[in-house]
Short mmCIF file of C-alpha atoms in Angstrom, two decimals:
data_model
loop_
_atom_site.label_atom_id
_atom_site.label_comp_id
_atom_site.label_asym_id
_atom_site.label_seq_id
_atom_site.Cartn_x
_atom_site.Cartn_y
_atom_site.Cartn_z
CA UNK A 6 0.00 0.00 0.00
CA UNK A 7 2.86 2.26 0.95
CA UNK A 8 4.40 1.83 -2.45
CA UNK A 9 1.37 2.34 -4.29
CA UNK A 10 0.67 5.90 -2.23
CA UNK A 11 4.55 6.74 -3.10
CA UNK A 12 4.12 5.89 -6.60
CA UNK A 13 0.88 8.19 -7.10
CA UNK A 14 2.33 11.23 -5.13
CA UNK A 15 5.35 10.74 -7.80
CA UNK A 16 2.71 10.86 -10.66
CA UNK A 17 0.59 14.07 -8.94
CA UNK A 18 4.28 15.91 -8.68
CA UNK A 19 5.26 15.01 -12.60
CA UNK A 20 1.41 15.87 -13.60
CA UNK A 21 1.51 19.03 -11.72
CA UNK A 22 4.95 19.97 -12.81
CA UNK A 23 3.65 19.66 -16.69
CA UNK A 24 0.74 21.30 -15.91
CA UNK A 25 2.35 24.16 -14.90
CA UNK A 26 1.57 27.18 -16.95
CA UNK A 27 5.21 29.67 -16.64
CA UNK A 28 8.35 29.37 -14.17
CA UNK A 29 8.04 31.64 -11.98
CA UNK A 30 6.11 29.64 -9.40
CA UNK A 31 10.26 27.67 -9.43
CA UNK A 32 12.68 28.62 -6.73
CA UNK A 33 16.50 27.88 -7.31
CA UNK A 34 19.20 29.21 -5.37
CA UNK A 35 21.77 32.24 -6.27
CA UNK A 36 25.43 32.91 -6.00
CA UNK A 37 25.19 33.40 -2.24
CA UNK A 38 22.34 30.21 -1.58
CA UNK A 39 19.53 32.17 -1.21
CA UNK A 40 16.74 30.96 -2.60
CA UNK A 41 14.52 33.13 -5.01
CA UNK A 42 11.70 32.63 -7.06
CA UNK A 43 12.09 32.97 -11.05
CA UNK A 44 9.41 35.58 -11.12
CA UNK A 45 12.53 37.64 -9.89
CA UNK A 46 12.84 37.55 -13.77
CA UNK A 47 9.33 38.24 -15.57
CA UNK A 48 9.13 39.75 -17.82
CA UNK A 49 12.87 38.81 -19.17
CA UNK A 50 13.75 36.84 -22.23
CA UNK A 51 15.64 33.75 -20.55
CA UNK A 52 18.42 31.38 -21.77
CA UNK A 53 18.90 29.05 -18.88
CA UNK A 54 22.42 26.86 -19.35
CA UNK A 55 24.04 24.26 -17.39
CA UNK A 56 27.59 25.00 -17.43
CA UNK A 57 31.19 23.24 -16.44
CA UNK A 58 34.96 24.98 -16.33
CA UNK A 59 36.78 21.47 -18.13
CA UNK A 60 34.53 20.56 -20.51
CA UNK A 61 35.15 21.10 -24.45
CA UNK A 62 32.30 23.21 -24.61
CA UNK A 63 33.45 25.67 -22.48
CA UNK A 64 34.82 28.47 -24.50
CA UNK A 65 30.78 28.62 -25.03
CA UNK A 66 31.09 30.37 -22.15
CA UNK A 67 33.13 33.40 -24.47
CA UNK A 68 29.99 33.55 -26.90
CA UNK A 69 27.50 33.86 -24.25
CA UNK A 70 29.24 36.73 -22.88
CA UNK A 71 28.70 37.97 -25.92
CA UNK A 72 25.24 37.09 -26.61
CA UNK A 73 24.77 38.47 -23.04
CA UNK A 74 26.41 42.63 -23.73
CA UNK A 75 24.33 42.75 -27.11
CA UNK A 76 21.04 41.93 -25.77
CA UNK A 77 20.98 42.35 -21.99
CA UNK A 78 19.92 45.99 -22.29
CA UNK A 79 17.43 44.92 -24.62
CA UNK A 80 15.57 42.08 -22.26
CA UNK A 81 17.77 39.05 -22.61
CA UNK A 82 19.41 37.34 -19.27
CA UNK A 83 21.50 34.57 -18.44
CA UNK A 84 21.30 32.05 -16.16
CA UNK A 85 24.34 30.05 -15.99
CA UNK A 86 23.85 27.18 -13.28
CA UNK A 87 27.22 25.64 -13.05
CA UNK A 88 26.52 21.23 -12.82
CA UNK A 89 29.22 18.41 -12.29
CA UNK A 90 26.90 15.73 -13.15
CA UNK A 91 28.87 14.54 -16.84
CA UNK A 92 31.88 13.66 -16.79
CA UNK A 93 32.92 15.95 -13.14
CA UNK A 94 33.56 18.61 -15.62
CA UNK A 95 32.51 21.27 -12.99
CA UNK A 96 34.56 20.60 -9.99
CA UNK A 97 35.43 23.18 -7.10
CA UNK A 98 32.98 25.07 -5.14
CA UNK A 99 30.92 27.83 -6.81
CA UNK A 100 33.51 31.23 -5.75
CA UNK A 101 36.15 28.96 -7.58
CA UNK A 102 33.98 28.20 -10.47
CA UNK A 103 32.87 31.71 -10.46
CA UNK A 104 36.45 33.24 -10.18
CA UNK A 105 37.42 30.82 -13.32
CA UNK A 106 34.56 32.21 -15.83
CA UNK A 107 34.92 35.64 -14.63
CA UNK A 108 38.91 35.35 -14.91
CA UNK A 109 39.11 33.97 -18.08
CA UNK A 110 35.79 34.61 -20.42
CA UNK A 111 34.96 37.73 -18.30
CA UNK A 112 31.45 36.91 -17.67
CA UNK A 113 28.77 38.70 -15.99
CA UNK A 114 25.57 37.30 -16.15
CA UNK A 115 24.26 35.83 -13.02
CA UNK A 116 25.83 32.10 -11.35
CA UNK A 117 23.65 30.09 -9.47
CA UNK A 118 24.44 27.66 -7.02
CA UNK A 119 25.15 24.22 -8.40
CA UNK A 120 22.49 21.54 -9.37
CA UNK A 121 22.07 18.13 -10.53
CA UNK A 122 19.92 18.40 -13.42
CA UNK A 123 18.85 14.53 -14.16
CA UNK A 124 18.32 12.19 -11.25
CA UNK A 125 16.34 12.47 -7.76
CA UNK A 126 18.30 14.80 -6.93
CA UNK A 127 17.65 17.37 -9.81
CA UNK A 128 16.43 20.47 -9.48
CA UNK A 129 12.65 21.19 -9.50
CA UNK A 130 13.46 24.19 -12.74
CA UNK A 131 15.04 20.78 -14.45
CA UNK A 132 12.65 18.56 -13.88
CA UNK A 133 9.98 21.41 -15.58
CA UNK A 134 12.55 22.31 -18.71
CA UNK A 135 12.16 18.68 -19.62
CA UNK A 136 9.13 18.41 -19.69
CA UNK A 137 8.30 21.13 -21.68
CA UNK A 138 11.02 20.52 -24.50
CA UNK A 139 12.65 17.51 -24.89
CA UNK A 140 16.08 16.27 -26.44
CA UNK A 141 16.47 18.01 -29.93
CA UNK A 142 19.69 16.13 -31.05
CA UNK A 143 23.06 16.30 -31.47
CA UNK A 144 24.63 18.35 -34.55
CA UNK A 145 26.06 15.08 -36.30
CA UNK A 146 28.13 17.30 -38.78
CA UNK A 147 29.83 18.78 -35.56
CA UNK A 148 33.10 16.28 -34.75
CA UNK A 149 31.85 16.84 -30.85
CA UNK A 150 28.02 15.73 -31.89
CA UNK A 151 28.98 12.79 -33.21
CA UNK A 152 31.09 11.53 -30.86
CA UNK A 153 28.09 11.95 -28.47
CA UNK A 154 25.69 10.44 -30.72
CA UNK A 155 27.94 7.16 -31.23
CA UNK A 156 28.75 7.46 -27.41
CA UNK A 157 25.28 7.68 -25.91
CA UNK A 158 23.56 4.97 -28.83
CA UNK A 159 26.10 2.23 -27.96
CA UNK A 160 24.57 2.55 -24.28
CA UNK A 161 20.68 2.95 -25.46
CA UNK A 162 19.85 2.57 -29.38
CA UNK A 163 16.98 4.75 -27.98
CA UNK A 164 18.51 7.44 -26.29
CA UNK A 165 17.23 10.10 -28.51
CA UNK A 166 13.58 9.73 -26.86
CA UNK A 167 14.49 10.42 -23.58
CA UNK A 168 14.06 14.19 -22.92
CA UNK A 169 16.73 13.69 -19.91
CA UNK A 170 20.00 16.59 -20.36
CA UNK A 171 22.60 14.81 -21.90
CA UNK A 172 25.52 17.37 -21.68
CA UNK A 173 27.27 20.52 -20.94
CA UNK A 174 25.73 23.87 -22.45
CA UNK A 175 22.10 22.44 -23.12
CA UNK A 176 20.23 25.39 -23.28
CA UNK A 177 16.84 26.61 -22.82
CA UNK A 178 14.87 29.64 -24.19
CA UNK A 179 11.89 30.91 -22.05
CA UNK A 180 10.10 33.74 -23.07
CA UNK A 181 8.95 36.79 -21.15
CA UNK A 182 5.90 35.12 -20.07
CA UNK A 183 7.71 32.57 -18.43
CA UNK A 184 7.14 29.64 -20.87
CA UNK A 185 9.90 27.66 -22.13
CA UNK A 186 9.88 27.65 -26.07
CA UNK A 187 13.05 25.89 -27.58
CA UNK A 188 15.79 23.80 -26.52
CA UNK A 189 19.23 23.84 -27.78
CA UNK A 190 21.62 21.09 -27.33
CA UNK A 191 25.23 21.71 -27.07
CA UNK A 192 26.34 20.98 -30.59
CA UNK A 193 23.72 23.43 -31.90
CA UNK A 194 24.73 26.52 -33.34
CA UNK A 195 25.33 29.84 -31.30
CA UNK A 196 23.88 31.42 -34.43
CA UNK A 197 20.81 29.74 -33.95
CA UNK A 198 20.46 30.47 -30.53
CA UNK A 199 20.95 34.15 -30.92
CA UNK A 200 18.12 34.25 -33.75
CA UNK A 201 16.15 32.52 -31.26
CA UNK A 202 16.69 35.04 -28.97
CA UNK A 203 16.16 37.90 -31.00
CA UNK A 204 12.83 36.77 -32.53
CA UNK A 205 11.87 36.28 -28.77
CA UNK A 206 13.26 40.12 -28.18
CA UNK A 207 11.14 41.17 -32.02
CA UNK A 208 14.52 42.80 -32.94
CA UNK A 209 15.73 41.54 -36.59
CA UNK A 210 18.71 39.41 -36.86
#
């Protein structure tokens, strides 16, 4: 019986978290562990991006900087939430994580604390990304997306329907009412992303 109530409060949790309309009901936790609530950004274009300091898709980190000056004065923001999960690509505490991408790429959107993003442990703003856009694919005529592809298909032929974050620098647009309206592995374009930002913003790319 216990299992049974345990397995349906599981199902009422995933139902509700689909159900949910925007994110800014979500609460994560900032540079300095407080814990706010997304609404904190309404209004905002969002790219949300789980990040790591040794991966090879860190110099990423150069053209979201980037991406960030052009368009933050225009609505965009950032929100970079550093994740070890793949690989222990993002090791050290946050300040040292923090003092690496502001050191050497010069960024200054906002860090969040770190999160799992897959597992029991992954944060609640995860768990609803996922659910609203699932795995697009890896860029098979980038070397990197390949490699992944072969990699993750060797361990599941079906990998590709699982909407679980497979990487580094998976990134999410959410628009500024809070819904979450494209997904963009790591292998995809920057170009791409930033034309997907800008037709969120209405400015012509």
């Amino acid at each position: 019986m216990k299992k049974v109530f345990g397995l349906l409060l599981l199902v009422m949790v995933a139902v509700s978290a689909v159900a949910q309309k925007n994110v800014y009901k979500i609460s994560v936790k900032d540079g300095n562990n407080k814990e706010i609530k997304l609404k904190a950004y309404k209004g905002k274009v969002l790219l949300v991006v789980n990040t790591a300091t040794k991966c090879g898709f860190t110099p990423q980190y150069e053209e979201l900087q980037k991406l960030y000056e052009t368009y933050k004065d225009k609505g965009l923001e950032i929100l970079d939430f550093p994740c070890n999960q793949f690989g222990e690509q993002a090791p050290g505490s946050l300040q040292e994580i923090h003092a690496f991408c502001t050191g050497t790429y010069g960024i200054t959107f906002p860090q969040f604390a770190k999160i799992e993003v897959n597992g029991k442990k992954e944060s609640p703003l995860y768990t609803y990304l996922k659910a609203q856009q699932p795995f697009k694919g890896f860029d098979k005529n980038n070397k990197i997306g390949a490699y992944l592809d072969e990699k993750f298909k060797a361990q599941d032929p079906n990998y590709e329907k699982d909407p679980s974050i497979k990487w580094n620098f998976t990134k999410f647009l959410i628009d500024s009412q809070g819904h979450v309206v494209d997904r963009f592995e790591p292998t995809a374009d920057m170009k791409d992303v930033e034309a997907g930002v800008c037709a969120l913003l209405k400015l012509k790319k």
